[in-house]
mmCIF file of C-alpha atoms in Angstrom:
data_model
loop_
_atom_site.group_PDB
_atom_site.id
_atom_site.type_symbol
_atom_site.label_atom_id
_atom_site.label_comp_id
_atom_site.label_asym_id
_atom_site.label_seq_id
_atom_site.Cartn_x
_atom_site.Cartn_y
_atom_site.Cartn_z
ATOM 1 C CA MET A 1 56.026 92.314 161.192
ATOM 2 C CA THR A 2 54.560 91.773 164.454
ATOM 3 C CA GLU A 3 53.018 94.785 165.995
ATOM 4 C CA ARG A 4 54.776 96.107 169.147
ATOM 5 C CA THR A 5 52.201 96.964 172.104
ATOM 6 C CA VAL A 6 53.116 99.816 174.140
ATOM 7 C CA PRO A 7 51.561 99.892 177.762
ATOM 8 C CA ILE A 8 49.002 102.828 178.302
ATOM 9 C CA LYS A 9 49.753 105.049 181.256
ATOM 10 C CA LYS A 10 47.470 105.316 183.948
ATOM 11 C CA GLU A 11 45.534 108.598 184.297
ATOM 12 C CA ARG A 12 46.606 111.116 186.572
ATOM 13 C CA PRO A 13 44.099 112.508 189.151
ATOM 14 C CA GLY A 14 42.403 115.408 187.312
ATOM 15 C CA GLY A 15 42.619 114.126 183.721
ATOM 16 C CA LEU A 16 44.937 112.605 181.196
ATOM 17 C CA ASP A 17 48.764 112.773 181.556
ATOM 18 C CA PRO A 18 49.433 115.997 179.545
ATOM 19 C CA LEU A 19 52.702 114.516 178.232
ATOM 20 C CA LEU A 20 50.878 111.715 176.444
ATOM 21 C CA PRO A 21 50.503 113.222 172.887
ATOM 22 C CA LEU A 22 53.925 114.449 173.118
ATOM 23 C CA CYS A 23 55.505 111.242 173.608
ATOM 24 C CA PRO A 24 55.986 109.918 170.156
ATOM 25 C CA LEU A 25 57.570 113.038 169.018
ATOM 26 C CA LEU A 26 59.913 113.040 172.003
ATOM 27 C CA ALA A 27 60.998 109.761 171.153
ATOM 28 C CA VAL A 28 61.652 110.540 167.863
ATOM 29 C CA LEU A 29 63.899 113.743 169.056
ATOM 30 C CA VAL A 30 65.767 111.747 171.423
ATOM 31 C CA ALA A 31 66.623 109.049 169.101
ATOM 32 C CA ALA A 32 67.792 111.897 166.550
ATOM 33 C CA ILE A 33 69.901 113.375 169.219
ATOM 34 C CA LEU A 34 71.742 110.068 170.105
ATOM 35 C CA PHE A 35 72.055 109.303 166.568
ATOM 36 C CA TRP A 36 73.845 112.484 165.690
ATOM 37 C CA GLY A 37 75.886 112.634 168.851
ATOM 38 C CA ARG A 38 77.485 109.397 168.335
ATOM 39 C CA GLU A 39 81.133 109.508 167.331
ATOM 40 C CA ARG A 40 81.254 109.054 163.605
ATOM 41 C CA PRO A 41 84.316 107.109 162.090
ATOM 42 C CA VAL A 42 86.992 109.366 160.835
ATOM 43 C CA GLN A 43 86.896 109.327 157.138
ATOM 44 C CA GLN A 44 90.691 108.555 156.360
ATOM 45 C CA GLU A 45 91.955 109.950 153.009
ATOM 46 C CA LEU A 46 93.676 107.525 150.837
ATOM 47 C CA PRO A 47 96.967 108.543 150.085
ATOM 48 C CA GLY A 48 97.200 110.156 146.788
ATOM 49 C CA VAL A 49 97.888 107.961 143.777
ATOM 50 C CA PRO A 50 100.396 109.817 141.462
ATOM 51 C CA GLU A 51 98.924 110.297 137.922
ATOM 52 C CA GLU A 52 100.766 108.467 135.067
ATOM 53 C CA PRO A 53 102.975 111.117 133.368
ATOM 54 C CA VAL A 54 102.019 111.909 129.911
ATOM 55 C CA VAL A 55 104.804 110.745 127.582
ATOM 56 C CA GLN A 56 105.408 113.216 124.994
ATOM 57 C CA VAL A 57 106.734 111.442 121.860
ATOM 58 C CA GLU A 58 109.025 113.447 119.861
ATOM 59 C CA GLN A 59 107.750 113.779 116.327
ATOM 60 C CA LEU A 60 110.062 112.574 113.677
ATOM 61 C CA VAL A 61 108.889 115.310 111.301
ATOM 62 C CA THR A 62 107.190 118.761 112.754
ATOM 63 C CA ALA A 63 105.086 121.083 110.821
ATOM 64 C CA GLU A 64 107.769 123.785 111.060
ATOM 65 C CA GLN A 65 110.109 121.502 109.138
ATOM 66 C CA LEU A 66 107.691 120.785 106.289
ATOM 67 C CA ALA A 67 107.188 124.301 106.000
ATOM 68 C CA ARG A 68 110.900 124.788 105.506
ATOM 69 C CA MET A 69 110.958 122.076 102.833
ATOM 70 C CA THR A 70 109.135 124.324 100.213
ATOM 71 C CA TYR A 71 111.363 124.730 97.049
ATOM 72 C CA THR A 72 111.065 125.181 93.417
ATOM 73 C CA ASP A 73 111.238 122.088 91.182
ATOM 74 C CA SER A 74 112.792 122.436 87.812
ATOM 75 C CA SER A 75 109.694 120.871 86.046
ATOM 76 C CA LEU A 76 107.021 121.064 88.678
ATOM 77 C CA GLY A 77 107.425 124.491 89.911
ATOM 78 C CA GLU A 78 106.959 125.437 93.577
ATOM 79 C CA LEU A 79 106.469 122.342 95.789
ATOM 80 C CA LYS A 80 105.209 122.674 99.199
ATOM 81 C CA TRP A 81 103.469 120.581 101.754
ATOM 82 C CA THR A 82 99.819 121.093 102.080
ATOM 83 C CA LEU A 83 99.002 118.977 105.085
ATOM 84 C CA THR A 84 96.475 119.480 108.172
ATOM 85 C CA GLU A 85 97.789 119.029 111.888
ATOM 86 C CA ALA A 86 96.082 115.645 111.859
ATOM 87 C CA SER A 87 97.880 114.546 108.778
ATOM 88 C CA VAL A 88 101.203 115.521 110.205
ATOM 89 C CA GLU A 89 100.288 113.413 113.390
ATOM 90 C CA GLU A 90 99.507 110.514 111.236
ATOM 91 C CA LEU A 91 102.450 110.844 109.085
ATOM 92 C CA ASN A 92 104.639 110.652 112.406
ATOM 93 C CA ARG A 93 102.753 107.493 113.450
ATOM 94 C CA VAL A 94 103.159 105.689 110.214
ATOM 95 C CA LEU A 95 106.970 106.544 110.164
ATOM 96 C CA ARG A 96 107.281 104.782 113.466
ATOM 97 C CA GLU A 97 104.793 101.712 112.722
ATOM 98 C CA TYR A 98 106.791 101.100 109.676
ATOM 99 C CA GLY A 99 110.265 101.938 110.902
ATOM 100 C CA ILE A 100 111.157 104.688 108.735
ATOM 101 C CA LEU A 101 113.307 106.751 111.271
ATOM 102 C CA SER A 102 116.489 107.919 110.227
ATOM 103 C CA ALA A 103 116.712 111.377 108.355
ATOM 104 C CA GLU A 104 117.887 109.650 105.057
ATOM 105 C CA GLU A 105 114.839 107.100 105.117
ATOM 106 C CA ILE A 106 112.265 110.058 106.049
ATOM 107 C CA SER A 107 113.833 112.117 103.165
ATOM 108 C CA GLN A 108 113.590 109.514 100.670
ATOM 109 C CA PHE A 109 109.991 108.600 101.762
ATOM 110 C CA LEU A 110 108.816 112.160 101.701
ATOM 111 C CA ALA A 111 110.577 112.869 98.248
ATOM 112 C CA GLN A 112 108.540 110.272 96.779
ATOM 113 C CA ALA A 113 105.153 111.084 98.275
ATOM 114 C CA ALA A 114 105.928 114.936 97.444
ATOM 115 C CA VAL A 115 106.224 114.116 93.633
ATOM 116 C CA GLU A 116 103.579 111.425 93.650
ATOM 117 C CA THR A 117 100.909 113.879 95.119
ATOM 118 C CA ALA A 118 102.344 117.551 94.645
ATOM 119 C CA GLY A 119 103.023 117.815 98.379
ATOM 120 C CA GLY A 120 99.672 116.167 99.495
ATOM 121 C CA LYS A 121 97.467 118.123 97.013
ATOM 122 C CA TRP A 122 96.345 115.302 94.916
ATOM 123 C CA LEU A 123 95.637 112.218 96.881
ATOM 124 C CA THR A 124 94.248 110.272 93.918
ATOM 125 C CA GLU A 125 95.712 109.805 90.521
ATOM 126 C CA LEU A 126 94.524 112.296 88.064
ATOM 127 C CA GLY A 127 92.770 111.310 84.839
ATOM 128 C CA ASP A 128 89.629 110.034 83.302
ATOM 129 C CA GLU A 129 88.401 106.645 82.650
ATOM 130 C CA ASP A 130 89.711 106.030 79.323
ATOM 131 C CA TYR A 131 93.288 107.145 80.529
ATOM 132 C CA PHE A 132 93.076 104.559 83.632
ATOM 133 C CA ARG A 133 91.864 101.761 81.421
ATOM 134 C CA SER A 134 94.674 102.382 79.170
ATOM 135 C CA TYR A 135 97.122 101.218 81.878
ATOM 136 C CA GLY A 136 94.846 98.280 82.990
ATOM 137 C CA TYR A 137 92.888 99.711 85.830
ATOM 138 C CA THR A 138 89.739 101.928 86.426
ATOM 139 C CA ALA A 139 88.683 105.040 88.295
ATOM 140 C CA GLY A 140 87.995 103.055 91.368
ATOM 141 C CA THR A 141 91.128 101.290 91.636
ATOM 142 C CA ARG A 142 93.478 104.083 90.217
ATOM 143 C CA GLY A 143 96.484 105.337 92.323
ATOM 144 C CA ALA A 144 95.542 106.354 95.773
ATOM 145 C CA GLY A 145 97.543 107.586 98.769
ATOM 146 C CA PHE A 146 100.853 109.286 99.139
ATOM 147 C CA PHE A 147 102.360 106.439 96.977
ATOM 148 C CA HIS A 148 99.534 105.943 94.594
ATOM 149 C CA LEU A 149 98.551 102.404 95.439
ATOM 150 C CA THR A 150 97.122 100.975 92.458
ATOM 151 C CA PHE A 151 94.929 98.153 90.917
ATOM 152 C CA GLU A 152 92.433 95.946 92.446
ATOM 153 C CA TYR A 153 94.840 93.351 93.554
ATOM 154 C CA GLY A 154 97.021 95.800 95.119
ATOM 155 C CA GLN A 155 93.896 96.899 97.004
ATOM 156 C CA MET A 156 93.064 93.406 98.110
ATOM 157 C CA ALA A 157 96.672 92.817 99.228
ATOM 158 C CA PHE A 158 96.642 95.951 101.387
ATOM 159 C CA SER A 159 93.215 95.233 102.741
ATOM 160 C CA THR A 160 94.479 91.643 104.139
ATOM 161 C CA TRP A 161 97.524 93.135 105.573
ATOM 162 C CA MET A 162 95.630 95.673 107.366
ATOM 163 C CA MET A 163 93.044 93.032 108.765
ATOM 164 C CA ARG A 164 96.078 91.036 109.772
ATOM 165 C CA ARG A 165 97.986 93.780 111.270
ATOM 166 C CA TYR A 166 95.073 95.420 113.100
ATOM 167 C CA VAL A 167 92.463 92.722 114.087
ATOM 168 C CA PRO A 168 93.839 90.543 116.694
ATOM 169 C CA GLU A 169 91.365 87.742 115.718
ATOM 170 C CA LEU A 170 92.801 87.698 111.913
ATOM 171 C CA ALA A 171 96.672 88.038 112.893
ATOM 172 C CA GLU A 172 97.137 84.728 111.324
ATOM 173 C CA ILE A 173 95.383 84.861 108.086
ATOM 174 C CA THR A 174 97.491 84.622 104.955
ATOM 175 C CA TYR A 175 98.896 87.523 103.153
ATOM 176 C CA MET A 176 100.145 87.317 99.812
ATOM 177 C CA ASN A 177 102.930 90.138 98.898
ATOM 178 C CA PRO A 178 102.131 91.507 95.388
ATOM 179 C CA THR A 179 105.933 91.766 94.690
ATOM 180 C CA CYS A 180 106.179 87.794 94.855
ATOM 181 C CA HIS A 181 102.761 86.544 94.437
ATOM 182 C CA GLY A 182 100.232 86.505 91.480
ATOM 183 C CA ARG A 183 96.762 88.176 91.310
ATOM 184 C CA GLU A 184 95.058 85.032 91.693
ATOM 185 C CA GLU A 185 96.875 84.040 94.720
ATOM 186 C CA ILE A 186 96.188 87.494 96.103
ATOM 187 C CA ARG A 187 92.424 87.460 95.470
ATOM 188 C CA ALA A 188 92.070 84.003 97.150
ATOM 189 C CA ALA A 189 93.908 85.199 100.303
ATOM 190 C CA TYR A 190 91.713 88.215 100.530
ATOM 191 C CA TYR A 191 88.317 86.230 100.274
ATOM 192 C CA ALA A 192 89.526 83.552 102.581
ATOM 193 C CA ALA A 193 90.357 86.378 105.300
ATOM 194 C CA LEU A 194 86.764 87.558 104.626
ATOM 195 C CA ARG A 195 85.332 84.090 105.301
ATOM 196 C CA ILE A 196 87.252 83.757 108.535
ATOM 197 C CA ALA A 197 86.130 87.238 109.626
ATOM 198 C CA ALA A 198 82.408 86.299 108.851
ATOM 199 C CA ASN A 199 82.576 82.970 110.614
ATOM 200 C CA LEU A 200 83.697 84.925 113.694
ATOM 201 C CA GLY A 201 81.396 87.658 113.353
ATOM 202 C CA LEU A 202 83.708 90.311 112.883
ATOM 203 C CA ASP A 203 83.029 93.706 111.601
ATOM 204 C CA ILE A 204 85.896 94.486 109.150
ATOM 205 C CA SER A 205 84.437 97.268 107.121
ATOM 206 C CA ARG A 206 86.965 99.637 107.852
ATOM 207 C CA TYR A 207 89.322 97.390 105.904
ATOM 208 C CA THR A 208 87.407 95.820 103.010
ATOM 209 C CA ARG A 209 86.010 99.351 102.162
ATOM 210 C CA VAL A 210 89.886 99.468 100.754
ATOM 211 C CA VAL A 211 88.620 97.319 98.009
ATOM 212 C CA PHE A 212 86.656 99.059 95.123
ATOM 213 C CA ASP A 213 83.137 97.968 95.231
ATOM 214 C CA PRO A 214 80.983 99.726 92.401
ATOM 215 C CA GLN A 215 77.737 98.469 94.312
ATOM 216 C CA SER A 216 78.548 99.836 97.672
ATOM 217 C CA PRO A 217 76.538 102.749 99.110
ATOM 218 C CA VAL A 218 79.571 104.158 100.733
ATOM 219 C CA THR A 219 82.908 105.250 99.599
ATOM 220 C CA THR A 220 85.272 102.424 98.550
ATOM 221 C CA GLY A 221 88.553 101.790 96.713
ATOM 222 C CA ALA A 222 90.934 104.761 95.638
ATOM 223 C CA ASP A 223 88.783 107.588 97.125
ATOM 224 C CA TYR A 224 88.254 105.529 100.463
ATOM 225 C CA ILE A 225 92.227 105.015 100.580
ATOM 226 C CA SER A 226 92.860 108.728 99.890
ATOM 227 C CA GLN A 227 90.646 109.415 102.871
ATOM 228 C CA ALA A 228 91.331 106.733 105.532
ATOM 229 C CA PHE A 229 94.798 105.548 104.775
ATOM 230 C CA PRO A 230 96.928 108.005 102.584
ATOM 231 C CA TRP A 231 100.132 107.696 104.818
ATOM 232 C CA GLU A 232 99.438 104.043 105.814
ATOM 233 C CA SER A 233 99.356 102.877 102.228
ATOM 234 C CA ALA A 234 102.707 104.554 101.712
ATOM 235 C CA GLY A 235 104.123 103.014 104.678
ATOM 236 C CA TYR A 236 102.948 99.515 103.593
ATOM 237 C CA TYR A 237 104.160 99.764 100.181
ATOM 238 C CA TRP A 238 107.430 100.950 101.630
ATOM 239 C CA LYS A 239 107.556 97.596 104.043
ATOM 240 C CA ILE A 240 106.431 95.058 101.340
ATOM 241 C CA THR A 241 108.836 96.202 98.512
ATOM 242 C CA GLY A 242 111.873 96.289 101.184
ATOM 243 C CA ILE A 243 112.901 99.916 100.490
ATOM 244 C CA GLY A 244 114.421 100.153 103.660
ATOM 245 C CA GLU A 245 116.733 97.307 103.105
ATOM 246 C CA ALA A 246 117.555 98.109 99.583
ATOM 247 C CA ILE A 247 118.942 101.766 100.227
ATOM 248 C CA SER A 248 122.438 102.602 101.727
ATOM 249 C CA ALA A 249 122.848 104.298 104.979
ATOM 250 C CA THR A 250 124.933 106.617 103.105
ATOM 251 C CA PRO A 251 122.857 109.576 102.285
ATOM 252 C CA GLY A 252 122.626 110.784 98.695
ATOM 253 C CA THR A 253 120.742 110.712 95.450
ATOM 254 C CA GLU A 254 121.614 107.196 94.463
ATOM 255 C CA ASN A 255 119.466 106.118 97.259
ATOM 256 C CA THR A 256 116.560 108.323 95.439
ATOM 257 C CA ASP A 257 116.969 106.296 92.265
ATOM 258 C CA VAL A 258 116.716 102.941 93.921
ATOM 259 C CA VAL A 259 113.579 104.038 95.638
ATOM 260 C CA SER A 260 111.977 105.564 92.573
ATOM 261 C CA LYS A 261 112.632 102.195 90.738
ATOM 262 C CA LEU A 262 110.875 100.349 93.425
ATOM 263 C CA VAL A 263 108.009 102.723 93.777
ATOM 264 C CA GLY A 264 107.455 102.882 90.114
ATOM 265 C CA GLY A 265 107.092 106.474 89.429
ATOM 266 C CA GLY A 266 108.387 108.595 86.658
ATOM 267 C CA ASN A 267 110.312 111.891 86.605
ATOM 268 C CA TRP A 268 113.048 110.687 88.633
ATOM 269 C CA GLN A 269 114.784 114.194 88.694
ATOM 270 C CA SER A 270 111.926 115.724 90.476
ATOM 271 C CA ARG A 271 112.265 112.977 92.993
ATOM 272 C CA ARG A 272 116.178 113.828 93.501
ATOM 273 C CA GLU A 273 115.485 117.457 93.642
ATOM 274 C CA ALA A 274 112.736 117.080 96.412
ATOM 275 C CA TYR A 275 115.258 114.681 98.283
ATOM 276 C CA LEU A 276 118.000 117.162 98.012
ATOM 277 C CA ALA A 277 115.545 119.885 99.574
ATOM 278 C CA TYR A 278 114.382 117.828 102.358
ATOM 279 C CA TYR A 279 117.499 115.874 103.543
ATOM 280 C CA PRO A 280 119.329 119.271 104.930
ATOM 281 C CA VAL A 281 116.121 119.979 106.973
ATOM 282 C CA LEU A 282 115.758 116.672 108.547
ATOM 283 C CA SER A 283 119.574 116.171 109.201
ATOM 284 C CA GLY A 284 119.711 119.584 110.794
ATOM 285 C CA GLN A 285 122.165 120.707 108.172
ATOM 286 C CA SER A 286 119.779 123.400 107.082
ATOM 287 C CA GLN A 287 120.342 126.910 108.699
ATOM 288 C CA SER A 288 117.154 128.464 107.092
#
């Protein structure tokens, strides 16, 4: 930067100009006064942008309704729901996600879930390794979730479904429905999905953990499903077996028997009793 030269004042008779040492300070003071004295632009407030209203989605099933569903089963004794607030929220999300919306459908869905899990108390199948192997699966692939999804091929199919449904890059992968495809077809589709995900550099561990891996350092298989996807696995099973289309719109235990057959569980009488306890609450017919 070029240095600016300032002309030196001549001396007054009798000595130096007494204001000379004050000139730089005075100049700074004057500049400050002029700066602050300028008319500042008026800050105009932007018109307020209205906040997006929070949409409250009405719950299909409330915690209060679930509490009213407590009843005494003829063979299971007192049956009541033991769900956390988060689990109730997830239940409602899954019901909407899978189109289980009417009082009849929800009652049938919950009746199966209640008997399978004792009202959410047992989210994995009870038994030991010998018991599981006698039915063709293992502790890692035993029944899990509210409908007790079972078998390795069942886990692989569910894992593929979840990747296809929730990972946009995998929306076009092939899914094989266990109700009409064999185990090898399901296995091939699952590993094909893994290869595609690997080529795309995707982290899909949230969904691959659905399939039991005895070498994994983290929880997989049945225990993982019971922790991460207990309601979603049930909604998935309801969907792939076509239960919603199989039952009649007319309420009744005839529908319960249809659902019980498709779910594959035993003790149909308990499932009927659960339905009969739940439907009045969800349909508004119960006064209690």
